[in-house]
Amino acid sequence: LERVREAMAMCRQCRPELVERLRQHLLARLMLLGFHADQAHAGLGRAKEDAYWLRLLARGIEEMRGGAETRLRAVECWEYFREQAIRERWFAANSLEDGLLSMRMAGIVSRLPWDMIEDLREEEPEKSGRPGRDGTLPPSALLDAGNLFARACRADPHPEVFAEWLAWAKRNRHDPDEVAELWRRARAEDVAPLLWLAESAEARGAFHKSLKFLEQAEQLDGLNPEVRKVRRRLLVASVLRHFRQHK
């Protein structure tokens, strides 16, 4: 703490315009090293709690070694940063930057074990339920990576973003058909959501619906090897079904 005070005094003499930025960096580092907030503030004063400060904290917490609670704290801090950054006009809601940030947050939450998410959800009270006008999510909603993927896709409806959301929905207790349907509506030129919807309908025994999705995929890209593979599989399934029905 004494060396920190010396650094601040030297900064005031040599580069007074950098004092506030240096204070923010030093306070963030002290807190991450385990210093109590009162100790840090006594030595340096309080930091200006702007978007720059919140980004420092979010990145620092994200780099800390810890369990699910630490990673969840990082996500919450990123959400505070997003809200403040939009207020300070670093970027706009539903912009490309907003989409990239939401994907970063979704990546953190999606790596948490499902049972751990359930435990945290029970501990986290439902706070002010609905998202804000700029898409800001309450803490309880941040526990569901699907909310973050959805926000990312609204900001940047890129096929890779939808693909990651669909892959996550398949692994977890979420409806991948709903994600694929949203993907299909947002990007009518993509084959991937149609293939998933065709395979999902096939698994449920809805062959007519499956063929309908497949025909749409063939209209978009009839030479796609995945499309042709599904066509062969549906043809065999149709033949076997007719055999079972003695047709």
CSV table of C-alpha atoms in Angstrom, one decimal:
chain,number,residue,atom,x,y,z
A,1,LEU,CA,0.0,0.0,0.0
A,2,GLU,CA,2.9,2.4,0.7
A,3,ARG,CA,4.4,1.8,-2.7
A,4,VAL,CA,1.0,2.3,-4.3
A,5,ARG,CA,0.7,5.7,-2.5
A,6,GLU,CA,4.2,6.6,-3.9
A,7,ALA,CA,3.1,5.7,-7.4
A,8,MET,CA,0.0,7.9,-7.1
A,9,ALA,CA,2.1,10.8,-5.8
A,10,MET,CA,4.6,10.5,-8.6
A,11,CYS,CA,1.7,10.3,-11.1
A,12,ARG,CA,0.2,13.5,-9.7
A,13,GLN,CA,3.5,15.3,-10.3
A,14,CYS,CA,4.4,13.9,-13.7
A,15,ARG,CA,1.1,13.0,-15.5
A,16,PRO,CA,-1.8,14.4,-13.5
A,17,GLU,CA,-4.2,13.6,-16.3
A,18,LEU,CA,-3.6,9.9,-15.7
A,19,VAL,CA,-4.3,9.9,-12.0
A,20,GLU,CA,-7.9,8.6,-12.2
A,21,ARG,CA,-7.0,5.8,-14.6
A,22,LEU,CA,-4.0,4.7,-12.5
A,23,ARG,CA,-6.2,4.7,-9.4
A,24,GLN,CA,-8.7,2.5,-11.1
A,25,HIS,CA,-6.0,0.0,-12.2
A,26,LEU,CA,-4.4,-0.1,-8.8
A,27,LEU,CA,-7.7,-0.5,-6.9
A,28,ALA,CA,-8.8,-3.3,-9.2
A,29,ARG,CA,-5.4,-5.1,-8.7
A,30,LEU,CA,-5.5,-4.6,-4.9
A,31,MET,CA,-9.0,-6.0,-4.7
A,32,LEU,CA,-8.1,-9.0,-6.8
A,33,LEU,CA,-5.1,-9.6,-4.6
A,34,GLY,CA,-7.4,-9.9,-1.7
A,35,PHE,CA,-7.1,-6.5,0.0
A,36,HIS,CA,-10.2,-5.4,1.8
A,37,ALA,CA,-12.1,-2.5,0.0
A,38,ASP,CA,-11.7,-0.2,3.1
A,39,GLN,CA,-7.9,-0.7,3.0
A,40,ALA,CA,-7.6,0.0,-0.6
A,41,HIS,CA,-9.9,3.1,-0.4
A,42,ALA,CA,-8.0,4.4,2.6
A,43,GLY,CA,-4.8,4.3,0.6
A,44,LEU,CA,-6.0,5.5,-2.8
A,45,GLY,CA,-9.5,6.9,-2.5
A,46,ARG,CA,-12.5,5.7,-4.4
A,47,ALA,CA,-12.4,4.9,-8.1
A,48,LYS,CA,-14.7,6.6,-10.6
A,49,GLU,CA,-17.2,3.8,-11.3
A,50,ASP,CA,-17.5,4.2,-15.0
A,51,ALA,CA,-17.5,1.7,-17.8
A,52,TYR,CA,-13.7,1.6,-17.9
A,53,TRP,CA,-13.6,0.7,-14.2
A,54,LEU,CA,-16.3,-2.0,-14.6
A,55,ARG,CA,-14.5,-3.6,-17.5
A,56,LEU,CA,-11.3,-3.8,-15.4
A,57,LEU,CA,-13.2,-5.6,-12.6
A,58,ALA,CA,-15.0,-7.9,-15.0
A,59,ARG,CA,-11.8,-9.0,-16.8
A,60,GLY,CA,-9.9,-9.3,-13.5
A,61,ILE,CA,-12.6,-11.5,-11.9
A,62,GLU,CA,-12.8,-13.6,-15.1
A,63,GLU,CA,-9.1,-14.3,-14.8
A,64,MET,CA,-9.3,-15.4,-11.1
A,65,ARG,CA,-9.2,-19.0,-10.2
A,66,GLY,CA,-12.5,-20.0,-8.6
A,67,GLY,CA,-15.6,-22.0,-8.9
A,68,ALA,CA,-19.0,-21.3,-10.3
A,69,GLU,CA,-19.7,-18.4,-8.0
A,70,THR,CA,-16.6,-16.6,-9.2
A,71,ARG,CA,-17.5,-17.1,-12.8
A,72,LEU,CA,-21.0,-15.9,-12.1
A,73,ARG,CA,-19.6,-12.8,-10.5
A,74,ALA,CA,-17.7,-12.1,-13.7
A,75,VAL,CA,-20.8,-12.4,-15.7
A,76,GLU,CA,-22.7,-10.1,-13.4
A,77,CYS,CA,-19.9,-7.6,-13.6
A,78,TRP,CA,-19.9,-7.8,-17.4
A,79,GLU,CA,-23.6,-7.0,-17.3
A,80,TYR,CA,-23.0,-3.9,-15.2
A,81,PHE,CA,-20.3,-2.9,-17.6
A,82,ARG,CA,-22.7,-3.4,-20.6
A,83,GLU,CA,-25.3,-1.2,-19.0
A,84,GLN,CA,-22.8,1.5,-18.1
A,85,ALA,CA,-21.1,1.3,-21.5
A,86,ILE,CA,-24.4,1.8,-23.3
A,87,ARG,CA,-25.2,4.8,-21.0
A,88,GLU,CA,-21.7,6.3,-21.8
A,89,ARG,CA,-22.2,5.5,-25.6
A,90,TRP,CA,-19.2,3.2,-25.9
A,91,PHE,CA,-21.6,1.2,-28.1
A,92,ALA,CA,-25.3,0.9,-28.7
A,93,ALA,CA,-27.7,-1.9,-27.6
A,94,ASN,CA,-28.1,-4.6,-30.2
A,95,SER,CA,-24.9,-3.5,-32.0
A,96,LEU,CA,-22.1,-5.8,-33.1
A,97,GLU,CA,-20.1,-5.0,-30.0
A,98,ASP,CA,-23.1,-5.8,-27.8
A,99,GLY,CA,-23.5,-9.2,-29.6
A,100,LEU,CA,-19.8,-10.1,-29.0
A,101,LEU,CA,-20.0,-9.2,-25.4
A,102,SER,CA,-23.2,-11.3,-24.9
A,103,MET,CA,-21.4,-14.2,-26.6
A,104,ARG,CA,-18.5,-13.9,-24.2
A,105,MET,CA,-20.9,-14.0,-21.3
A,106,ALA,CA,-22.9,-16.9,-22.7
A,107,GLY,CA,-19.6,-18.8,-23.1
A,108,ILE,CA,-18.8,-18.4,-19.4
A,109,VAL,CA,-22.3,-19.5,-18.3
A,110,SER,CA,-22.6,-22.4,-20.8
A,111,ARG,CA,-19.4,-24.0,-19.3
A,112,LEU,CA,-21.0,-24.2,-15.8
A,113,PRO,CA,-22.4,-27.7,-14.9
A,114,TRP,CA,-26.1,-27.9,-15.1
A,115,ASP,CA,-26.6,-29.1,-11.6
A,116,MET,CA,-24.5,-26.2,-10.3
A,117,ILE,CA,-26.7,-23.8,-12.3
A,118,GLU,CA,-29.8,-25.3,-10.7
A,119,ASP,CA,-28.3,-24.9,-7.2
A,120,LEU,CA,-27.3,-21.3,-7.9
A,121,ARG,CA,-30.8,-20.6,-9.3
A,122,GLU,CA,-32.4,-21.8,-6.1
A,123,GLU,CA,-30.1,-19.5,-4.1
A,124,GLU,CA,-30.6,-16.5,-6.3
A,125,PRO,CA,-33.9,-14.7,-5.7
A,126,GLU,CA,-36.0,-13.5,-8.6
A,127,LYS,CA,-35.0,-9.9,-8.9
A,128,SER,CA,-37.1,-7.4,-10.9
A,129,GLY,CA,-38.1,-10.1,-13.4
A,130,ARG,CA,-38.1,-8.5,-16.9
A,131,PRO,CA,-35.2,-7.3,-19.0
A,132,GLY,CA,-34.6,-3.5,-19.2
A,133,ARG,CA,-35.3,-1.5,-22.3
A,134,ASP,CA,-31.8,-1.9,-23.6
A,135,GLY,CA,-31.9,-5.7,-23.0
A,136,THR,CA,-30.2,-5.6,-19.5
A,137,LEU,CA,-30.9,-8.9,-17.7
A,138,PRO,CA,-31.6,-9.3,-14.0
A,139,PRO,CA,-29.1,-11.5,-12.0
A,140,SER,CA,-31.5,-14.5,-12.0
A,141,ALA,CA,-31.8,-14.4,-15.9
A,142,LEU,CA,-28.0,-14.4,-16.3
A,143,LEU,CA,-28.0,-18.0,-15.0
A,144,ASP,CA,-29.6,-19.1,-18.2
A,145,ALA,CA,-27.1,-19.0,-21.1
A,146,GLY,CA,-30.1,-19.2,-23.5
A,147,ASN,CA,-31.0,-15.6,-22.5
A,148,LEU,CA,-27.5,-14.4,-23.4
A,149,PHE,CA,-27.4,-16.4,-26.7
A,150,ALA,CA,-30.7,-14.9,-27.6
A,151,ARG,CA,-29.5,-11.4,-27.0
A,152,ALA,CA,-26.3,-12.1,-29.0
A,153,CYS,CA,-28.4,-13.4,-31.9
A,154,ARG,CA,-30.6,-10.3,-31.8
A,155,ALA,CA,-27.5,-8.1,-32.0
A,156,ASP,CA,-25.6,-10.2,-34.5
A,157,PRO,CA,-27.7,-12.9,-36.3
A,158,HIS,CA,-24.6,-14.7,-37.6
A,159,PRO,CA,-24.8,-18.5,-38.4
A,160,GLU,CA,-21.9,-19.3,-36.0
A,161,VAL,CA,-23.7,-17.5,-33.2
A,162,PHE,CA,-26.9,-19.5,-33.9
A,163,ALA,CA,-24.8,-22.7,-34.3
A,164,GLU,CA,-23.3,-22.3,-30.8
A,165,TRP,CA,-26.7,-21.6,-29.3
A,166,LEU,CA,-28.2,-24.7,-31.0
A,167,ALA,CA,-25.3,-26.9,-29.8
A,168,TRP,CA,-25.7,-25.6,-26.2
A,169,ALA,CA,-29.5,-26.3,-26.4
A,170,LYS,CA,-28.8,-29.9,-27.5
A,171,ARG,CA,-26.5,-30.4,-24.5
A,172,ASN,CA,-28.8,-28.9,-21.9
A,173,ARG,CA,-32.4,-29.1,-21.0
A,174,HIS,CA,-33.6,-26.6,-23.6
A,175,ASP,CA,-35.7,-27.0,-26.7
A,176,PRO,CA,-33.3,-27.1,-29.7
A,177,ASP,CA,-36.3,-27.0,-32.1
A,178,GLU,CA,-37.2,-23.5,-30.8
A,179,VAL,CA,-33.6,-22.3,-31.4
A,180,ALA,CA,-33.6,-23.8,-34.9
A,181,GLU,CA,-37.0,-22.2,-35.7
A,182,LEU,CA,-35.7,-18.8,-34.6
A,183,TRP,CA,-32.5,-19.4,-36.7
A,184,ARG,CA,-34.7,-20.3,-39.7
A,185,ARG,CA,-36.8,-17.1,-39.4
A,186,ALA,CA,-33.8,-14.9,-38.9
A,187,ARG,CA,-31.7,-16.4,-41.7
A,188,ALA,CA,-33.9,-18.0,-44.4
A,189,GLU,CA,-30.9,-18.7,-46.6
A,190,ASP,CA,-29.2,-21.1,-44.0
A,191,VAL,CA,-29.6,-24.9,-44.5
A,192,ALA,CA,-28.4,-25.9,-41.0
A,193,PRO,CA,-31.6,-25.1,-39.0
A,194,LEU,CA,-33.8,-26.9,-41.6
A,195,LEU,CA,-31.6,-30.0,-41.4
A,196,TRP,CA,-32.0,-30.0,-37.6
A,197,LEU,CA,-35.8,-29.5,-37.8
A,198,ALA,CA,-36.0,-32.3,-40.4
A,199,GLU,CA,-34.0,-34.7,-38.1
A,200,SER,CA,-36.0,-33.7,-35.1
A,201,ALA,CA,-39.3,-34.3,-36.8
A,202,GLU,CA,-38.0,-37.7,-38.1
A,203,ALA,CA,-37.0,-38.7,-34.5
A,204,ARG,CA,-40.6,-38.0,-33.4
A,205,GLY,CA,-42.0,-40.0,-36.3
A,206,ALA,CA,-43.4,-36.9,-38.1
A,207,PHE,CA,-42.1,-38.0,-41.5
A,208,HIS,CA,-44.3,-35.6,-43.6
A,209,LYS,CA,-43.1,-32.6,-41.5
A,210,SER,CA,-39.6,-33.9,-41.8
A,211,LEU,CA,-39.9,-34.1,-45.6
A,212,LYS,CA,-41.3,-30.6,-45.8
A,213,PHE,CA,-38.2,-29.2,-44.0
A,214,LEU,CA,-35.9,-31.3,-46.2
A,215,GLU,CA,-37.5,-30.1,-49.4
A,216,GLN,CA,-36.9,-26.5,-48.2
A,217,ALA,CA,-33.2,-27.4,-47.6
A,218,GLU,CA,-32.9,-29.0,-51.0
A,219,GLN,CA,-34.2,-25.8,-52.6
A,220,LEU,CA,-31.5,-23.9,-50.9
A,221,ASP,CA,-28.6,-26.3,-51.5
A,222,GLY,CA,-29.5,-29.6,-53.1
A,223,LEU,CA,-25.9,-30.6,-53.6
A,224,ASN,CA,-25.0,-30.2,-49.9
A,225,PRO,CA,-23.7,-33.7,-48.7
A,226,GLU,CA,-25.6,-33.3,-45.3
A,227,VAL,CA,-28.8,-32.6,-47.2
A,228,ARG,CA,-28.3,-35.7,-49.4
A,229,LYS,CA,-27.5,-37.8,-46.4
A,230,VAL,CA,-30.8,-36.9,-44.7
A,231,ARG,CA,-32.7,-37.5,-47.9
A,232,ARG,CA,-31.3,-41.1,-48.1
A,233,ARG,CA,-32.1,-41.7,-44.5
A,234,LEU,CA,-35.6,-40.5,-44.8
A,235,LEU,CA,-36.1,-42.6,-47.9
A,236,VAL,CA,-35.0,-45.8,-46.1
A,237,ALA,CA,-37.2,-44.9,-43.1
A,238,SER,CA,-40.2,-44.3,-45.4
A,239,VAL,CA,-39.7,-47.7,-47.0
A,240,LEU,CA,-39.4,-49.5,-43.7
A,241,ARG,CA,-42.5,-47.7,-42.4
A,242,HIS,CA,-44.5,-48.9,-45.4
A,243,PHE,CA,-43.2,-52.5,-44.8
A,244,ARG,CA,-44.4,-52.3,-41.2
A,245,GLN,CA,-47.8,-51.0,-42.4
A,246,HIS,CA,-48.0,-53.9,-45.0
A,247,LYS,CA,-48.2,-51.4,-47.9
